[in-house]
């Protein structure tokens, strides 16, 4: 039996474990993957003049955890959770585990994006391409195409390019119920304007900021060149859609077509692009099934990726002894997830009486750190995250803190 079970050995879970163990709690971290680190193992990006390399951060956290006596158990799947008196019984593929407190740091999962031909060998999610390239050091193919324009696609496209993977470009998904607004040039340009700080040149950064302030997404999208623009060295084509993925036994090409401002295909613009792999980028959603199994109520917050467990700013859920941190609370960057993990650990230690009279002060400091990290985070998966967070915490105060 442990004082704390953490489900998920990614940035939030490992960060929480180091803090909780440092204050004397016995901690067990479990994860279904073969090794700890989560998606950090395949992530890297430029962070204000230097490269942030997720594997290095993960290795440091893992080393700290093991030095502090944290038990990290990988290859263990959780399929059930039950509160028995004051203890949580966590059902796993390796038997039941007991603890008075559980932290769910299960992260996020990719949203599937069906496209004609997506069952061919060589079609994968953008995250799979990332793992193949940056974790297993195997190129997904000789030349690929990314379908879907979002923050995840932009970030991983940059990683693939740096790793030497050739990309024919990034194009829009085909219009339909699965893609929704993601198939519209104007919507995607609005998203990119929100990412102007990540642009590869000062000119593009300035232009993106000006266009955003003037609300010029519709005008600019109509003027966007049909051939696209180079994002780093990757053609970004906001007026081109993928009609179908083609091949007999594997991916051989993608049929592309130009679209108008409403995402409608322009007749006669169809052509073939020879590629041997396709990466589908549908975005991310909170991986929160275990919170539902544990009896936690949910709320729908599109700015944070969809349905997520209701929680307080202290990372508490309405279910006593159950806490959440990281992308299960809403999709953000790994740096925010790490800060949330440290906050969750502070909250857990405070509730366990470890801090004595200093509990509220230490939790408040951890809350402030999350605010600072979020405000300075370069990667924002959705617009409106700070206000969405405030709405969630107001809802918590108006219901559970008021005794409703």
mmCIF file of C-alpha atoms in Angstrom:
data_model
loop_
_atom_site.group_PDB
_atom_site.id
_atom_site.type_symbol
_atom_site.label_atom_id
_atom_site.label_comp_id
_atom_site.label_asym_id
_atom_site.label_seq_id
_atom_site.Cartn_x
_atom_site.Cartn_y
_atom_site.Cartn_z
ATOM 1 C CA UNK A 1 0.000 0.000 0.000
ATOM 2 C CA UNK A 2 1.175 3.543 -0.813
ATOM 3 C CA UNK A 3 0.181 6.976 0.433
ATOM 4 C CA UNK A 4 -0.405 8.048 -3.164
ATOM 5 C CA UNK A 5 -0.991 6.260 -6.453
ATOM 6 C CA UNK A 6 -0.332 8.286 -9.591
ATOM 7 C CA UNK A 7 -1.780 6.982 -12.843
ATOM 8 C CA UNK A 8 0.357 8.294 -15.684
ATOM 9 C CA UNK A 9 4.143 8.631 -15.902
ATOM 10 C CA UNK A 10 4.179 11.683 -18.148
ATOM 11 C CA UNK A 11 5.155 15.279 -17.310
ATOM 12 C CA UNK A 12 2.358 15.859 -14.781
ATOM 13 C CA UNK A 13 2.631 12.487 -13.047
ATOM 14 C CA UNK A 14 6.425 12.436 -12.719
ATOM 15 C CA UNK A 15 6.522 16.076 -11.543
ATOM 16 C CA UNK A 16 3.874 15.372 -8.908
ATOM 17 C CA UNK A 17 5.717 12.286 -7.700
ATOM 18 C CA UNK A 18 8.969 14.159 -7.082
ATOM 19 C CA UNK A 19 7.242 16.749 -4.879
ATOM 20 C CA UNK A 20 5.071 14.280 -2.962
ATOM 21 C CA UNK A 21 8.025 11.982 -2.294
ATOM 22 C CA UNK A 22 10.197 14.916 -1.274
ATOM 23 C CA UNK A 23 7.719 15.660 1.512
ATOM 24 C CA UNK A 24 7.721 12.098 2.774
ATOM 25 C CA UNK A 25 4.770 10.419 1.038
ATOM 26 C CA UNK A 26 5.232 6.902 -0.302
ATOM 27 C CA UNK A 27 4.370 7.102 -3.983
ATOM 28 C CA UNK A 28 3.636 4.537 -6.684
ATOM 29 C CA UNK A 29 3.476 5.666 -10.317
ATOM 30 C CA UNK A 30 1.880 3.332 -12.839
ATOM 31 C CA UNK A 31 1.715 3.626 -16.616
ATOM 32 C CA UNK A 32 0.575 1.284 -19.362
ATOM 33 C CA UNK A 33 3.527 2.082 -21.636
ATOM 34 C CA UNK A 34 6.823 0.143 -21.485
ATOM 35 C CA UNK A 35 8.841 3.089 -20.155
ATOM 36 C CA UNK A 36 8.089 6.287 -18.238
ATOM 37 C CA UNK A 37 8.125 9.764 -19.730
ATOM 38 C CA UNK A 38 4.884 9.861 -21.691
ATOM 39 C CA UNK A 39 4.803 12.050 -24.798
ATOM 40 C CA UNK A 40 7.815 13.995 -23.522
ATOM 41 C CA UNK A 41 10.017 11.243 -24.940
ATOM 42 C CA UNK A 42 9.288 12.426 -28.477
ATOM 43 C CA UNK A 43 8.929 16.180 -27.954
ATOM 44 C CA UNK A 44 11.351 19.013 -28.574
ATOM 45 C CA UNK A 45 10.912 22.625 -29.608
ATOM 46 C CA UNK A 46 12.664 25.971 -29.536
ATOM 47 C CA UNK A 47 11.962 27.783 -26.273
ATOM 48 C CA UNK A 48 13.245 31.382 -26.243
ATOM 49 C CA UNK A 49 16.623 30.839 -27.790
ATOM 50 C CA UNK A 50 17.265 27.254 -26.744
ATOM 51 C CA UNK A 51 15.906 23.793 -27.512
ATOM 52 C CA UNK A 52 13.540 22.245 -24.970
ATOM 53 C CA UNK A 53 14.155 18.493 -25.275
ATOM 54 C CA UNK A 54 11.461 16.412 -23.616
ATOM 55 C CA UNK A 55 13.556 13.260 -23.266
ATOM 56 C CA UNK A 56 16.187 15.102 -21.252
ATOM 57 C CA UNK A 57 13.517 16.519 -18.930
ATOM 58 C CA UNK A 58 11.900 13.098 -18.595
ATOM 59 C CA UNK A 59 15.232 11.449 -17.755
ATOM 60 C CA UNK A 60 15.883 14.064 -15.048
ATOM 61 C CA UNK A 61 12.454 13.538 -13.502
ATOM 62 C CA UNK A 62 12.792 9.752 -13.617
ATOM 63 C CA UNK A 63 16.201 9.921 -11.937
ATOM 64 C CA UNK A 64 14.835 12.194 -9.181
ATOM 65 C CA UNK A 65 11.881 9.894 -8.581
ATOM 66 C CA UNK A 66 13.983 6.782 -8.290
ATOM 67 C CA UNK A 67 16.475 8.531 -5.998
ATOM 68 C CA UNK A 68 13.558 9.437 -3.715
ATOM 69 C CA UNK A 69 12.254 5.882 -3.583
ATOM 70 C CA UNK A 70 9.258 6.356 -5.870
ATOM 71 C CA UNK A 71 8.056 3.062 -7.334
ATOM 72 C CA UNK A 72 7.580 3.470 -11.100
ATOM 73 C CA UNK A 73 5.731 0.511 -12.596
ATOM 74 C CA UNK A 74 5.365 0.486 -16.373
ATOM 75 C CA UNK A 75 3.438 -1.926 -18.563
ATOM 76 C CA UNK A 76 0.586 -1.780 -16.050
ATOM 77 C CA UNK A 77 -2.927 -0.935 -17.264
ATOM 78 C CA UNK A 78 -5.662 0.428 -15.000
ATOM 79 C CA UNK A 79 -9.195 -0.736 -15.760
ATOM 80 C CA UNK A 80 -11.126 0.111 -12.598
ATOM 81 C CA UNK A 81 -11.239 2.328 -9.495
ATOM 82 C CA UNK A 82 -13.416 1.890 -6.411
ATOM 83 C CA UNK A 83 -13.557 3.872 -3.180
ATOM 84 C CA UNK A 84 -13.806 1.502 -0.207
ATOM 85 C CA UNK A 85 -14.201 3.433 3.045
ATOM 86 C CA UNK A 86 -11.170 5.766 3.125
ATOM 87 C CA UNK A 87 -9.127 3.819 0.580
ATOM 88 C CA UNK A 88 -8.999 3.688 -3.190
ATOM 89 C CA UNK A 89 -8.809 0.236 -4.718
ATOM 90 C CA UNK A 90 -7.185 0.605 -8.132
ATOM 91 C CA UNK A 91 -7.705 -2.443 -10.350
ATOM 92 C CA UNK A 92 -4.783 -3.061 -12.680
ATOM 93 C CA UNK A 93 -3.512 -5.720 -15.042
ATOM 94 C CA UNK A 94 -1.049 -6.664 -12.279
ATOM 95 C CA UNK A 95 -3.589 -6.890 -9.475
ATOM 96 C CA UNK A 96 -5.270 -4.446 -7.091
ATOM 97 C CA UNK A 97 -3.395 -1.540 -5.506
ATOM 98 C CA UNK A 98 -4.504 0.450 -2.457
ATOM 99 C CA UNK A 99 -3.950 4.069 -1.430
ATOM 100 C CA UNK A 100 -5.945 6.768 0.364
ATOM 101 C CA UNK A 101 -5.279 9.204 -2.487
ATOM 102 C CA UNK A 102 -5.051 8.884 -6.267
ATOM 103 C CA UNK A 103 -3.803 11.386 -8.824
ATOM 104 C CA UNK A 104 -4.973 10.886 -12.404
ATOM 105 C CA UNK A 105 -2.375 12.266 -14.831
ATOM 106 C CA UNK A 106 -3.439 10.262 -17.857
ATOM 107 C CA UNK A 107 -2.791 12.993 -20.428
ATOM 108 C CA UNK A 108 -4.544 13.337 -23.768
ATOM 109 C CA UNK A 109 -5.310 11.211 -26.795
ATOM 110 C CA UNK A 110 -5.445 12.065 -30.478
ATOM 111 C CA UNK A 111 -8.760 12.726 -32.183
ATOM 112 C CA UNK A 112 -9.212 10.312 -35.107
ATOM 113 C CA UNK A 113 -9.907 12.044 -38.401
ATOM 114 C CA UNK A 114 -11.375 9.667 -41.021
ATOM 115 C CA UNK A 115 -10.330 10.451 -44.579
ATOM 116 C CA UNK A 116 -10.924 8.510 -47.801
ATOM 117 C CA UNK A 117 -8.174 5.885 -47.930
ATOM 118 C CA UNK A 118 -7.110 6.218 -44.305
ATOM 119 C CA UNK A 119 -6.953 2.427 -43.775
ATOM 120 C CA UNK A 120 -4.010 2.022 -46.171
ATOM 121 C CA UNK A 121 -0.641 1.049 -44.696
ATOM 122 C CA UNK A 122 1.391 4.224 -44.365
ATOM 123 C CA UNK A 123 -1.450 6.316 -42.945
ATOM 124 C CA UNK A 124 -0.933 7.212 -39.283
ATOM 125 C CA UNK A 125 -1.756 9.847 -36.719
ATOM 126 C CA UNK A 126 0.640 12.774 -36.461
ATOM 127 C CA UNK A 127 1.557 11.540 -32.972
ATOM 128 C CA UNK A 128 2.523 8.140 -34.362
ATOM 129 C CA UNK A 129 4.845 9.839 -36.845
ATOM 130 C CA UNK A 130 6.357 11.764 -33.932
ATOM 131 C CA UNK A 131 6.941 8.605 -31.878
ATOM 132 C CA UNK A 132 8.408 6.677 -34.798
ATOM 133 C CA UNK A 133 10.828 9.476 -35.615
ATOM 134 C CA UNK A 134 11.824 10.900 -32.242
ATOM 135 C CA UNK A 135 11.456 7.891 -29.923
ATOM 136 C CA UNK A 136 12.313 4.906 -32.128
ATOM 137 C CA UNK A 137 14.461 6.853 -34.641
ATOM 138 C CA UNK A 138 12.680 5.330 -37.636
ATOM 139 C CA UNK A 139 11.505 7.624 -40.420
ATOM 140 C CA UNK A 140 7.816 7.036 -41.216
ATOM 141 C CA UNK A 141 8.610 7.217 -44.935
ATOM 142 C CA UNK A 142 10.617 8.928 -47.640
ATOM 143 C CA UNK A 143 8.118 11.719 -48.303
ATOM 144 C CA UNK A 144 4.930 12.487 -46.453
ATOM 145 C CA UNK A 145 1.940 14.803 -46.229
ATOM 146 C CA UNK A 146 0.231 16.164 -43.124
ATOM 147 C CA UNK A 147 -3.564 16.497 -43.292
ATOM 148 C CA UNK A 148 -4.937 18.905 -40.701
ATOM 149 C CA UNK A 149 -3.884 22.385 -39.597
ATOM 150 C CA UNK A 150 -3.682 22.816 -35.823
ATOM 151 C CA UNK A 151 -1.130 23.452 -33.096
ATOM 152 C CA UNK A 152 -0.272 19.767 -32.804
ATOM 153 C CA UNK A 153 0.396 19.569 -36.555
ATOM 154 C CA UNK A 154 2.565 22.707 -36.493
ATOM 155 C CA UNK A 155 4.649 21.550 -33.532
ATOM 156 C CA UNK A 156 5.253 18.018 -34.816
ATOM 157 C CA UNK A 157 5.833 19.157 -38.399
ATOM 158 C CA UNK A 158 8.711 21.261 -37.076
ATOM 159 C CA UNK A 159 10.106 18.263 -35.174
ATOM 160 C CA UNK A 160 9.866 15.994 -38.222
ATOM 161 C CA UNK A 161 11.575 18.581 -40.406
ATOM 162 C CA UNK A 162 14.437 19.031 -37.942
ATOM 163 C CA UNK A 163 14.790 15.228 -37.794
ATOM 164 C CA UNK A 164 15.251 15.040 -41.555
ATOM 165 C CA UNK A 165 11.797 13.803 -42.587
ATOM 166 C CA UNK A 166 10.722 15.142 -45.995
ATOM 167 C CA UNK A 167 7.224 16.661 -46.067
ATOM 168 C CA UNK A 168 5.316 17.640 -49.211
ATOM 169 C CA UNK A 169 3.239 20.022 -47.149
ATOM 170 C CA UNK A 170 0.443 20.583 -44.664
ATOM 171 C CA UNK A 171 -3.077 20.730 -46.140
ATOM 172 C CA UNK A 172 -6.681 20.989 -44.959
ATOM 173 C CA UNK A 173 -8.808 17.925 -44.231
ATOM 174 C CA UNK A 174 -11.733 17.216 -46.569
ATOM 175 C CA UNK A 175 -14.939 19.047 -45.692
ATOM 176 C CA UNK A 176 -17.547 17.022 -43.811
ATOM 177 C CA UNK A 177 -18.971 16.274 -40.364
ATOM 178 C CA UNK A 178 -15.673 14.929 -38.996
ATOM 179 C CA UNK A 179 -13.569 17.944 -39.970
ATOM 180 C CA UNK A 180 -16.159 20.660 -39.294
ATOM 181 C CA UNK A 181 -14.564 24.112 -39.141
ATOM 182 C CA UNK A 182 -11.099 22.555 -39.477
ATOM 183 C CA UNK A 183 -11.746 22.344 -43.236
ATOM 184 C CA UNK A 184 -12.302 26.111 -43.628
ATOM 185 C CA UNK A 185 -9.387 28.365 -44.707
ATOM 186 C CA UNK A 186 -10.600 31.318 -42.618
ATOM 187 C CA UNK A 187 -10.822 29.271 -39.401
ATOM 188 C CA UNK A 188 -7.336 27.881 -39.886
ATOM 189 C CA UNK A 189 -5.854 31.272 -40.651
ATOM 190 C CA UNK A 190 -7.463 32.622 -37.482
ATOM 191 C CA UNK A 191 -5.718 29.826 -35.579
ATOM 192 C CA UNK A 192 -2.374 30.657 -37.175
ATOM 193 C CA UNK A 193 -2.763 34.323 -36.299
ATOM 194 C CA UNK A 194 -2.944 33.223 -32.685
ATOM 195 C CA UNK A 195 0.376 31.458 -33.240
ATOM 196 C CA UNK A 196 2.132 34.430 -34.829
ATOM 197 C CA UNK A 197 4.689 34.420 -32.004
ATOM 198 C CA UNK A 198 5.924 31.036 -33.298
ATOM 199 C CA UNK A 199 6.444 32.231 -36.883
ATOM 200 C CA UNK A 200 9.936 31.557 -38.296
ATOM 201 C CA UNK A 201 10.643 35.185 -39.278
ATOM 202 C CA UNK A 202 10.139 38.641 -37.711
ATOM 203 C CA UNK A 203 8.131 39.717 -40.792
ATOM 204 C CA UNK A 204 5.623 36.888 -40.417
ATOM 205 C CA UNK A 205 5.376 37.453 -36.654
ATOM 206 C CA UNK A 206 4.628 41.165 -37.140
ATOM 207 C CA UNK A 207 2.192 40.511 -39.977
ATOM 208 C CA UNK A 208 0.341 37.880 -37.964
ATOM 209 C CA UNK A 209 -0.047 40.191 -34.980
ATOM 210 C CA UNK A 210 -1.312 43.083 -37.106
ATOM 211 C CA UNK A 211 -3.802 40.883 -38.980
ATOM 212 C CA UNK A 212 -5.083 39.421 -35.717
ATOM 213 C CA UNK A 213 -5.629 42.840 -34.157
ATOM 214 C CA UNK A 214 -7.461 44.110 -37.232
ATOM 215 C CA UNK A 215 -9.638 41.002 -37.500
ATOM 216 C CA UNK A 216 -8.499 40.383 -41.064
ATOM 217 C CA UNK A 217 -8.675 36.565 -41.171
ATOM 218 C CA UNK A 218 -11.385 36.483 -43.850
ATOM 219 C CA UNK A 219 -9.643 39.016 -46.082
ATOM 220 C CA UNK A 220 -6.206 37.450 -45.697
ATOM 221 C CA UNK A 221 -7.501 33.927 -46.348
ATOM 222 C CA UNK A 222 -8.928 35.047 -49.705
ATOM 223 C CA UNK A 223 -5.521 36.487 -50.600
ATOM 224 C CA UNK A 224 -3.542 33.514 -49.298
ATOM 225 C CA UNK A 225 -1.479 32.134 -52.215
ATOM 226 C CA UNK A 226 -2.822 28.899 -53.694
ATOM 227 C CA UNK A 227 0.671 27.442 -53.656
ATOM 228 C CA UNK A 228 0.895 28.131 -49.930
ATOM 229 C CA UNK A 229 3.747 29.638 -47.975
ATOM 230 C CA UNK A 230 6.807 28.052 -46.448
ATOM 231 C CA UNK A 231 6.514 27.421 -42.721
ATOM 232 C CA UNK A 232 10.158 26.813 -41.899
ATOM 233 C CA UNK A 233 10.845 24.608 -44.958
ATOM 234 C CA UNK A 234 7.370 23.039 -45.145
ATOM 235 C CA UNK A 235 4.700 24.247 -47.604
ATOM 236 C CA UNK A 236 1.614 25.303 -45.630
ATOM 237 C CA UNK A 237 -1.393 25.244 -47.962
ATOM 238 C CA UNK A 238 -4.509 26.779 -46.421
ATOM 239 C CA UNK A 239 -6.416 26.760 -49.710
ATOM 240 C CA UNK A 240 -5.703 23.113 -50.524
ATOM 241 C CA UNK A 241 -7.625 20.099 -49.276
ATOM 242 C CA UNK A 242 -6.946 16.355 -49.334
ATOM 243 C CA UNK A 243 -9.663 14.624 -51.367
ATOM 244 C CA UNK A 244 -8.419 11.058 -50.955
ATOM 245 C CA UNK A 245 -5.418 8.941 -50.018
ATOM 246 C CA UNK A 246 -4.540 6.551 -52.826
ATOM 247 C CA UNK A 247 -2.684 3.268 -53.217
ATOM 248 C CA UNK A 248 -3.084 -0.473 -53.685
ATOM 249 C CA UNK A 249 -1.155 -2.140 -50.886
ATOM 250 C CA UNK A 250 0.260 1.043 -49.345
ATOM 251 C CA UNK A 251 0.130 4.812 -49.656
ATOM 252 C CA UNK A 252 1.262 5.937 -53.082
ATOM 253 C CA UNK A 253 -0.269 9.401 -53.472
ATOM 254 C CA UNK A 254 -2.859 11.872 -52.238
ATOM 255 C CA UNK A 255 -5.415 13.590 -54.438
ATOM 256 C CA UNK A 256 -5.366 17.310 -53.659
ATOM 257 C CA UNK A 257 -7.691 20.098 -54.758
ATOM 258 C CA UNK A 258 -7.967 23.855 -54.306
ATOM 259 C CA UNK A 259 -10.864 25.199 -52.239
ATOM 260 C CA UNK A 260 -12.660 28.514 -51.995
ATOM 261 C CA UNK A 261 -13.227 30.478 -48.803
ATOM 262 C CA UNK A 262 -16.104 28.188 -47.781
ATOM 263 C CA UNK A 263 -13.958 25.070 -48.123
ATOM 264 C CA UNK A 264 -15.682 23.977 -51.350
ATOM 265 C CA UNK A 265 -13.565 22.231 -53.973
ATOM 266 C CA UNK A 266 -12.825 24.286 -57.083
ATOM 267 C CA UNK A 267 -13.734 22.114 -60.071
ATOM 268 C CA UNK A 268 -10.778 21.139 -62.237
ATOM 269 C CA UNK A 269 -8.131 21.834 -59.595
ATOM 270 C CA UNK A 270 -7.630 18.174 -58.624
ATOM 271 C CA UNK A 271 -4.107 16.776 -58.927
ATOM 272 C CA UNK A 272 -1.953 13.988 -57.492
ATOM 273 C CA UNK A 273 0.845 14.423 -54.922
ATOM 274 C CA UNK A 274 3.238 11.466 -54.740
ATOM 275 C CA UNK A 275 3.931 10.488 -51.107
ATOM 276 C CA UNK A 276 4.529 7.229 -49.258
ATOM 277 C CA UNK A 277 3.071 8.204 -45.868
ATOM 278 C CA UNK A 278 0.314 10.442 -44.555
ATOM 279 C CA UNK A 279 -0.006 11.886 -41.047
ATOM 280 C CA UNK A 280 -3.511 12.800 -39.882
ATOM 281 C CA UNK A 281 -3.663 15.682 -37.392
ATOM 282 C CA UNK A 282 -7.082 15.825 -35.750
ATOM 283 C CA UNK A 283 -5.992 17.449 -32.497
ATOM 284 C CA UNK A 284 -6.131 16.202 -28.906
ATOM 285 C CA UNK A 285 -8.760 15.548 -26.258
ATOM 286 C CA UNK A 286 -8.401 14.848 -22.496
ATOM 287 C CA UNK A 287 -7.982 11.141 -21.743
ATOM 288 C CA UNK A 288 -10.401 11.111 -18.828
ATOM 289 C CA UNK A 289 -12.235 7.754 -18.805
ATOM 290 C CA UNK A 290 -10.806 6.744 -15.426
ATOM 291 C CA UNK A 291 -12.206 9.891 -13.826
ATOM 292 C CA UNK A 292 -15.629 8.841 -15.083
ATOM 293 C CA UNK A 293 -15.151 5.333 -13.696
ATOM 294 C CA UNK A 294 -14.267 6.903 -10.338
ATOM 295 C CA UNK A 295 -17.542 8.827 -10.311
ATOM 296 C CA UNK A 296 -16.261 12.306 -11.093
ATOM 297 C CA UNK A 297 -18.710 14.709 -12.793
ATOM 298 C CA UNK A 298 -17.718 16.127 -16.175
ATOM 299 C CA UNK A 299 -18.031 19.449 -17.947
ATOM 300 C CA UNK A 300 -17.659 20.321 -21.614
ATOM 301 C CA UNK A 301 -15.072 22.993 -22.351
ATOM 302 C CA UNK A 302 -14.077 23.201 -26.054
ATOM 303 C CA UNK A 303 -11.260 25.683 -25.292
ATOM 304 C CA UNK A 304 -9.581 22.915 -23.291
ATOM 305 C CA UNK A 305 -10.213 20.064 -25.692
ATOM 306 C CA UNK A 306 -13.696 18.800 -24.844
ATOM 307 C CA UNK A 307 -15.105 16.842 -21.897
ATOM 308 C CA UNK A 308 -12.992 16.922 -18.755
ATOM 309 C CA UNK A 309 -13.490 16.143 -15.046
ATOM 310 C CA UNK A 310 -14.693 19.022 -12.901
ATOM 311 C CA UNK A 311 -11.874 20.141 -10.623
ATOM 312 C CA UNK A 312 -10.760 23.004 -8.449
ATOM 313 C CA UNK A 313 -7.780 25.258 -8.967
ATOM 314 C CA UNK A 314 -6.050 23.079 -6.357
ATOM 315 C CA UNK A 315 -6.477 20.086 -8.723
ATOM 316 C CA UNK A 316 -9.089 18.461 -6.438
ATOM 317 C CA UNK A 317 -12.144 16.687 -7.839
ATOM 318 C CA UNK A 318 -15.525 16.444 -6.081
ATOM 319 C CA UNK A 319 -14.647 12.825 -5.242
ATOM 320 C CA UNK A 320 -12.708 12.807 -1.980
ATOM 321 C CA UNK A 321 -9.126 11.654 -2.337
ATOM 322 C CA UNK A 322 -9.143 11.954 -6.142
ATOM 323 C CA UNK A 323 -6.980 14.566 -7.887
ATOM 324 C CA UNK A 324 -6.190 15.404 -11.510
ATOM 325 C CA UNK A 325 -3.294 17.141 -13.275
ATOM 326 C CA UNK A 326 -1.982 17.669 -16.777
ATOM 327 C CA UNK A 327 -3.912 17.240 -20.000
ATOM 328 C CA UNK A 328 -6.740 15.322 -18.358
ATOM 329 C CA UNK A 329 -7.751 18.763 -17.029
ATOM 330 C CA UNK A 330 -7.482 20.383 -20.480
ATOM 331 C CA UNK A 331 -4.991 20.232 -23.326
ATOM 332 C CA UNK A 332 -1.967 22.478 -22.793
ATOM 333 C CA UNK A 333 1.806 22.223 -23.103
ATOM 334 C CA UNK A 334 4.105 19.856 -21.208
ATOM 335 C CA UNK A 335 5.471 22.799 -19.193
ATOM 336 C CA UNK A 336 1.981 23.621 -17.905
ATOM 337 C CA UNK A 337 1.368 19.934 -17.168
ATOM 338 C CA UNK A 338 4.546 19.795 -15.075
ATOM 339 C CA UNK A 339 3.500 22.875 -13.101
ATOM 340 C CA UNK A 340 0.055 21.365 -12.554
ATOM 341 C CA UNK A 341 1.670 18.170 -11.331
ATOM 342 C CA UNK A 342 3.648 20.110 -8.737
ATOM 343 C CA UNK A 343 0.458 21.938 -7.728
ATOM 344 C CA UNK A 344 -1.453 18.671 -7.365
ATOM 345 C CA UNK A 345 1.315 17.271 -5.158
ATOM 346 C CA UNK A 346 1.231 20.391 -2.970
ATOM 347 C CA UNK A 347 -2.539 20.068 -2.666
ATOM 348 C CA UNK A 348 -2.286 16.380 -1.779
ATOM 349 C CA UNK A 349 0.383 17.017 0.846
ATOM 350 C CA UNK A 350 -1.668 19.868 2.304
ATOM 351 C CA UNK A 351 -4.809 17.723 2.515
ATOM 352 C CA UNK A 352 -2.757 14.942 4.128
ATOM 353 C CA UNK A 353 -1.571 17.344 6.831
ATOM 354 C CA UNK A 354 2.057 17.150 5.777
ATOM 355 C CA UNK A 355 2.532 20.930 5.678
ATOM 356 C CA UNK A 356 0.783 21.754 8.944
ATOM 357 C CA UNK A 357 -0.199 25.438 9.112
ATOM 358 C CA UNK A 358 1.800 26.227 5.950
ATOM 359 C CA UNK A 359 -0.453 24.161 3.670
ATOM 360 C CA UNK A 360 -2.529 26.977 2.189
ATOM 361 C CA UNK A 361 0.562 29.101 1.625
ATOM 362 C CA UNK A 362 2.431 26.351 -0.223
ATOM 363 C CA UNK A 363 -0.598 25.549 -2.372
ATOM 364 C CA UNK A 364 -1.054 29.250 -3.181
ATOM 365 C CA UNK A 365 2.586 29.453 -4.289
ATOM 366 C CA UNK A 366 2.065 26.425 -6.547
ATOM 367 C CA UNK A 367 -1.076 28.004 -8.018
ATOM 368 C CA UNK A 368 0.889 31.159 -8.798
ATOM 369 C CA UNK A 369 3.546 29.080 -10.535
ATOM 370 C CA UNK A 370 0.929 27.485 -12.807
ATOM 371 C CA UNK A 371 -0.334 30.965 -13.731
ATOM 372 C CA UNK A 372 3.190 32.141 -14.567
ATOM 373 C CA UNK A 373 4.001 29.092 -16.671
ATOM 374 C CA UNK A 374 0.695 29.300 -18.537
ATOM 375 C CA UNK A 375 1.126 33.006 -19.259
ATOM 376 C CA UNK A 376 4.600 32.463 -20.713
ATOM 377 C CA UNK A 377 3.910 29.194 -22.569
ATOM 378 C CA UNK A 378 4.810 29.446 -26.248
ATOM 379 C CA UNK A 379 2.548 26.574 -27.277
ATOM 380 C CA UNK A 380 -1.192 27.157 -26.742
ATOM 381 C CA UNK A 381 -3.436 24.453 -28.177
ATOM 382 C CA UNK A 382 -6.638 26.507 -28.078
ATOM 383 C CA UNK A 383 -7.529 30.196 -27.768
ATOM 384 C CA UNK A 384 -9.242 31.384 -24.605
ATOM 385 C CA UNK A 385 -7.575 28.961 -22.182
ATOM 386 C CA UNK A 386 -7.160 31.379 -19.224
ATOM 387 C CA UNK A 387 -10.821 32.456 -19.302
ATOM 388 C CA UNK A 388 -11.983 28.848 -19.697
ATOM 389 C CA UNK A 389 -9.965 27.940 -16.617
ATOM 390 C CA UNK A 390 -11.493 30.784 -14.649
ATOM 391 C CA UNK A 391 -14.990 29.633 -15.606
ATOM 392 C CA UNK A 392 -14.265 26.112 -14.363
ATOM 393 C CA UNK A 393 -12.962 27.364 -11.039
ATOM 394 C CA UNK A 394 -15.941 29.723 -10.653
ATOM 395 C CA UNK A 395 -18.240 26.770 -11.245
ATOM 396 C CA UNK A 396 -16.405 24.856 -8.538
ATOM 397 C CA UNK A 397 -16.771 27.707 -6.064
ATOM 398 C CA UNK A 398 -20.444 28.228 -6.855
ATOM 399 C CA UNK A 399 -21.292 24.556 -6.341
ATOM 400 C CA UNK A 400 -19.015 22.431 -4.202
ATOM 401 C CA UNK A 401 -17.478 25.124 -2.021
ATOM 402 C CA UNK A 402 -20.989 26.498 -1.430
ATOM 403 C CA UNK A 403 -22.180 23.054 -0.381
ATOM 404 C CA UNK A 404 -24.609 22.636 -3.289
#
